Amino acid sequence: CCGFFVILILGNFWFLAVLYLLWLYLDWETPCTGGRRSQWIRGWTVWKYFREYFPIHLIKTSDLSPNHNYLLGFHPHGVLVAGAFGNFCTGPSFRNLFPGLTPYLHIMPIWFVCPFFREYIMSAGMVSASKESVSYVLSNKGGGHASVIVIGGAEESLNAHPGSLTLNILKRKGFIKMALKHGAHLVPVFSFGENELFKQVANPKGSWLRNVQEKLQKIMGFALPLFHARGVFQYSFGLIPYRQPIHTVVGSPIPVKRNLNPTTEEIEQLHALYLQKLRQLFEEHKRNYGIPEHKSLIF
């Protein structure tokens, strides 16, 4: 998309680039005000094949009333975040399982700076992960909105090794404060198989590679995991993800009472309860998806 924009500028279509820049200026706040989704694009047939490739499944464990707004914490980030995209941005699965709820997948604001690409991702139901954007979604009167936030963020993608169950969450409490301020019910979501899609170059904490990746992540705002998987016609090496099933399990809601000025203690208490419910969700379902009994989440 960026290359196409450069071609417009350098070619004989510079006036189109100027018009788009004007549109970008006028439309700059849209990713923070609910985006601009297209049911036509969300329903493209290509997404059906995308979901069936792995395959991707959405598992419901409890009803979510459309009379409330919800903040869904998605775990883990993985490399591709395929479960979040496949379940919340494409197809009818979420709509069929949770009628009356509209999901919004919050991603890094930097992606909405990319010309043309921003229009594409907004059409799929993605919006900015900024505080303003989350507040806009969760402020919907009458309920019916669901903010989906990948809690571990880009930093957690550096832990996305097959078999890894390490979540970057102990210091992530902004989503708890946001849920309290808006009275949005918290819902833990665990996506089994998310870390199995790629193999990543070994980068343990303290290694030179991990140090470089973490420094780049702080500078650029997103991480650069060195990953590989399979090719188109062979299975030994390439960038196409492995065909590993993904089961995204949506847990039961944690009721949250609105509190415009939560104290540090209240935030800590709700955060601890969220961790407890997330661990409980994982333990209840891990046997169904091939996780050994002795394996547990690491926060």
Coordinates of N, CA, C and O in Angstrom, one line a residue, residues 166-248:
T166 N 4.1 -18.2 28.4 CA 4.4 -17.0 29.1 C 3.7 -15.8 28.6 O 3.7 -15.5 27.4
L167 N 3.0 -15.1 29.5 CA 2.1 -14.0 29.2 C 2.7 -12.7 29.8 O 3.0 -12.7 31.0
N168 N 2.8 -11.7 29.0 CA 3.3 -10.4 29.5 C 2.1 -9.6 30.0 O 1.4 -8.8 29.3
I169 N 1.8 -9.8 31.3 CA 0.5 -9.2 31.8 C 0.6 -8.6 33.2 O -0.2 -7.8 33.6
L170 N 1.6 -9.0 34.0 CA 1.7 -8.5 35.4 C 1.7 -7.0 35.5 O 1.2 -6.5 36.5
K171 N 2.4 -6.3 34.6 CA 2.5 -4.9 34.6 C 1.4 -4.2 33.7 O 1.4 -3.0 33.7
R172 N 0.6 -5.0 33.1 CA -0.4 -4.4 32.2 C -1.7 -4.2 32.9 O -2.5 -5.2 33.1
K173 N -1.9 -3.0 33.4 CA -3.1 -2.7 34.2 C -4.0 -1.6 33.7 O -5.0 -1.3 34.2
G174 N -3.5 -1.0 32.5 CA -4.3 0.0 31.9 C -5.7 -0.4 31.5 O -6.7 0.3 31.6
F175 N -5.8 -1.7 31.0 CA -7.1 -2.2 30.6 C -8.0 -2.4 31.8 O -9.3 -2.2 31.6
I176 N -7.5 -2.7 32.9 CA -8.3 -2.8 34.1 C -8.9 -1.4 34.5 O -10.1 -1.3 34.8
K177 N -8.0 -0.4 34.5 CA -8.5 0.9 34.8 C -9.6 1.4 33.8 O -10.6 2.0 34.2
M178 N -9.4 1.1 32.5 CA -10.4 1.5 31.5 C -11.7 0.8 31.8 O -12.8 1.4 31.6
A179 N -11.6 -0.5 32.1 CA -12.9 -1.3 32.4 C -13.6 -0.7 33.6 O -14.9 -0.5 33.6
L180 N -12.9 -0.3 34.6 CA -13.5 0.3 35.8 C -14.1 1.7 35.5 O -15.3 2.0 35.9
K181 N -13.4 2.5 34.7 CA -14.0 3.8 34.4 C -15.2 3.8 33.6 O -16.1 4.7 33.7
H182 N -15.4 2.7 32.8 CA -16.6 2.7 31.9 C -17.6 1.6 32.4 O -18.6 1.4 31.8
G183 N -17.2 0.9 33.5 CA -18.2 -0.2 33.9 C -18.3 -1.3 32.9 O -19.4 -1.9 32.9
A184 N -17.2 -1.5 32.1 CA -17.3 -2.6 31.1 C -16.9 -3.9 31.8 O -15.9 -4.0 32.5
H185 N -17.7 -4.9 31.5 CA -17.4 -6.2 32.1 C -16.1 -6.8 31.4 O -16.0 -6.7 30.2
L186 N -15.3 -7.4 32.2 CA -14.0 -8.0 31.7 C -14.3 -9.5 31.3 O -14.9 -10.2 32.1
V187 N -13.7 -9.9 30.2 CA -13.8 -11.2 29.7 C -12.5 -11.8 29.3 O -11.9 -11.3 28.3
P188 N -11.9 -12.8 30.0 CA -10.6 -13.3 29.6 C -10.8 -14.2 28.4 O -11.8 -15.0 28.3
V189 N -9.9 -14.2 27.4 CA -10.0 -15.0 26.2 C -8.6 -15.6 26.0 O -7.6 -14.9 26.0
F190 N -8.6 -17.0 25.9 CA -7.3 -17.6 25.6 C -7.4 -18.4 24.3 O -8.4 -19.1 24.1
S191 N -6.4 -18.2 23.4 CA -6.4 -18.7 22.1 C -5.4 -19.9 22.0 O -4.2 -19.7 21.9
F192 N -5.9 -21.1 22.2 CA -5.0 -22.3 22.2 C -4.5 -22.5 20.8 O -5.3 -22.5 19.8
G193 N -3.2 -22.7 20.6 CA -2.6 -22.9 19.3 C -1.9 -21.7 18.7 O -1.3 -21.8 17.7
E194 N -2.2 -20.5 19.3 CA -1.7 -19.3 18.7 C -0.1 -19.3 18.6 O 0.4 -18.7 17.6
N195 N 0.6 -19.8 19.5 CA 2.0 -19.8 19.5 C 2.6 -21.0 18.7 O 3.9 -21.1 18.6
E196 N 1.8 -21.8 18.1 CA 2.3 -23.0 17.4 C 2.4 -22.7 15.9 O 2.8 -23.6 15.1
L197 N 2.1 -21.5 15.4 CA 2.0 -21.2 14.0 C 3.3 -21.0 13.3 O 3.5 -21.2 12.1
F198 N 4.3 -20.6 14.1 CA 5.6 -20.2 13.6 C 6.7 -20.7 14.6 O 6.4 -20.9 15.8
K199 N 7.9 -20.9 14.1 CA 9.1 -21.2 14.9 C 9.9 -19.9 14.9 O 10.0 -19.2 13.9
Q200 N 10.4 -19.6 16.1 CA 11.1 -18.3 16.2 C 12.6 -18.6 16.6 O 12.8 -19.5 17.4
V201 N 13.5 -17.8 16.1 CA 14.9 -17.9 16.5 C 15.0 -17.8 18.0 O 14.4 -16.9 18.6
A202 N 15.8 -18.6 18.6 CA 15.9 -18.6 20.1 C 16.4 -17.2 20.5 O 17.4 -16.7 20.1
N203 N 15.6 -16.6 21.4 CA 15.9 -15.3 22.0 C 15.6 -15.2 23.4 O 14.8 -14.4 23.9
P204 N 16.2 -16.0 24.3 CA 16.0 -16.0 25.7 C 16.3 -14.6 26.3 O 17.1 -13.9 25.8
K205 N 15.6 -14.3 27.4 CA 15.9 -13.1 28.1 C 17.4 -12.9 28.4 O 18.0 -13.9 29.0
G206 N 17.9 -11.8 28.1 CA 19.3 -11.5 28.4 C 20.2 -11.8 27.2 O 21.4 -11.4 27.2
S207 N 19.7 -12.5 26.2 CA 20.6 -12.8 25.0 C 20.7 -11.5 24.2 O 19.9 -10.5 24.3
W208 N 21.8 -11.4 23.4 CA 22.0 -10.2 22.6 C 20.9 -10.0 21.6 O 20.5 -8.8 21.4
L209 N 20.3 -11.0 21.1 CA 19.2 -10.9 20.1 C 18.0 -10.3 20.8 O 17.4 -9.3 20.3
R210 N 17.7 -10.8 22.0 CA 16.5 -10.3 22.7 C 16.7 -8.8 23.1 O 15.8 -8.0 23.1
N211 N 18.0 -8.5 23.5 CA 18.2 -7.1 23.9 C 18.0 -6.1 22.7 O 17.5 -5.1 22.9
V212 N 18.5 -6.6 21.5 CA 18.3 -5.8 20.3 C 16.9 -5.6 20.0 O 16.4 -4.5 19.7
Q213 N 16.1 -6.7 20.1 CA 14.7 -6.7 19.7 C 13.9 -5.8 20.7 O 13.0 -5.1 20.3
E214 N 14.3 -5.8 22.0 CA 13.6 -5.0 22.9 C 13.9 -3.5 22.8 O 13.0 -2.7 22.9
K215 N 15.1 -3.2 22.4 CA 15.5 -1.8 22.1 C 14.8 -1.3 20.9 O 14.3 -0.2 20.9
L216 N 14.7 -2.1 19.8 CA 14.0 -1.7 18.6 C 12.5 -1.5 18.9 O 11.9 -0.6 18.4
Q217 N 12.0 -2.4 19.8 CA 10.5 -2.3 20.1 C 10.2 -1.0 20.8 O 9.2 -0.4 20.6
K218 N 11.1 -0.6 21.7 CA 10.9 0.7 22.4 C 11.0 1.9 21.5 O 10.3 2.9 21.6
I219 N 11.9 1.8 20.5 CA 12.1 2.9 19.5 C 11.0 3.0 18.5 O 10.4 4.0 18.3
M220 N 10.6 1.8 17.9 CA 9.6 1.8 16.8 C 8.2 1.6 17.3 O 7.2 1.9 16.6
G221 N 8.0 1.0 18.5 CA 6.7 0.8 19.0 C 6.1 -0.6 18.7 O 5.1 -1.0 19.2
F222 N 6.8 -1.4 17.8 CA 6.4 -2.7 17.6 C 7.7 -3.6 17.5 O 8.8 -3.2 17.3
A223 N 7.4 -4.9 17.8 CA 8.5 -5.9 17.9 C 8.8 -6.5 16.6 O 8.0 -6.5 15.7
L224 N 10.1 -7.1 16.5 CA 10.5 -7.7 15.2 C 11.0 -9.1 15.6 O 12.2 -9.4 15.6
P225 N 10.0 -10.1 15.8 CA 10.4 -11.5 16.0 C 11.0 -12.1 14.7 O 10.5 -11.8 13.6
L226 N 12.1 -12.8 14.9 CA 12.7 -13.5 13.7 C 12.0 -14.9 13.6 O 12.4 -15.8 14.4
F227 N 11.1 -15.1 12.7 CA 10.3 -16.3 12.7 C 10.4 -16.9 11.3 O 10.7 -16.3 10.3
H228 N 10.0 -18.2 11.3 CA 9.9 -18.9 10.0 C 8.9 -20.1 10.2 O 8.6 -20.4 11.3
A229 N 8.4 -20.6 9.1 CA 7.5 -21.8 9.2 C 7.6 -22.6 7.9 O 8.7 -23.2 7.7
R230 N 6.6 -22.7 7.1 CA 6.7 -23.5 5.9 C 6.6 -22.7 4.6 O 6.3 -21.5 4.7
G231 N 6.9 -23.4 3.5 CA 6.7 -22.7 2.2 C 5.4 -23.1 1.5 O 4.6 -23.8 2.1
V232 N 5.3 -22.7 0.3 CA 4.1 -23.0 -0.5 C 4.0 -24.5 -0.9 O 3.0 -25.1 -0.7
F233 N 5.2 -25.0 -1.4 CA 5.2 -26.4 -1.9 C 6.1 -27.3 -1.0 O 6.3 -28.4 -1.4
Q234 N 6.6 -26.8 0.1 CA 7.4 -27.6 0.9 C 7.2 -27.2 2.4 O 6.7 -26.1 2.6
Y235 N 7.6 -28.1 3.3 CA 7.3 -27.8 4.7 C 8.5 -27.5 5.6 O 8.4 -27.4 6.8
S236 N 9.7 -27.4 4.9 CA 10.9 -27.2 5.7 C 11.2 -25.8 6.1 O 11.7 -25.5 7.2
F237 N 10.9 -24.8 5.2 CA 11.2 -23.5 5.5 C 10.3 -22.5 4.6 O 10.1 -22.8 3.5
G238 N 9.9 -21.4 5.3 CA 9.2 -20.4 4.6 C 8.5 -19.5 5.6 O 8.7 -19.6 6.8
L239 N 7.6 -18.6 5.1 CA 6.9 -17.6 6.0 C 5.4 -17.9 6.1 O 4.7 -17.1 6.7
I240 N 5.0 -18.9 5.5 CA 3.6 -19.3 5.6 C 3.4 -20.1 6.9 O 4.2 -21.0 7.2
P241 N 2.4 -19.7 7.7 CA 2.2 -20.4 9.0 C 1.9 -21.8 8.9 O 1.3 -22.3 7.9
Y242 N 2.3 -22.6 9.9 CA 2.0 -24.0 9.9 C 0.5 -24.2 10.0 O -0.2 -23.4 10.6
R243 N 0.0 -25.3 9.5 CA -1.4 -25.7 9.7 C -1.7 -26.3 11.1 O -1.6 -27.5 11.2
Q244 N -1.8 -25.5 12.0 CA -2.1 -25.9 13.4 C -3.4 -25.4 13.9 O -3.7 -24.2 13.7
P245 N -4.3 -26.2 14.4 CA -5.6 -25.7 14.8 C -5.5 -24.6 15.9 O -4.7 -24.7 16.8
I246 N -6.4 -23.6 15.8 CA -6.5 -22.6 16.8 C -7.9 -22.6 17.4 O -8.9 -22.6 16.7
H247 N -8.0 -22.7 18.7 CA -9.2 -22.7 19.4 C -9.3 -21.5 20.4 O -8.6 -21.5 21.4
T248 N -10.0 -20.5 20.0 CA -10.1 -19.3 20.8 C -11.3 -19.4 21.8 O -12.5 -19.4 21.4

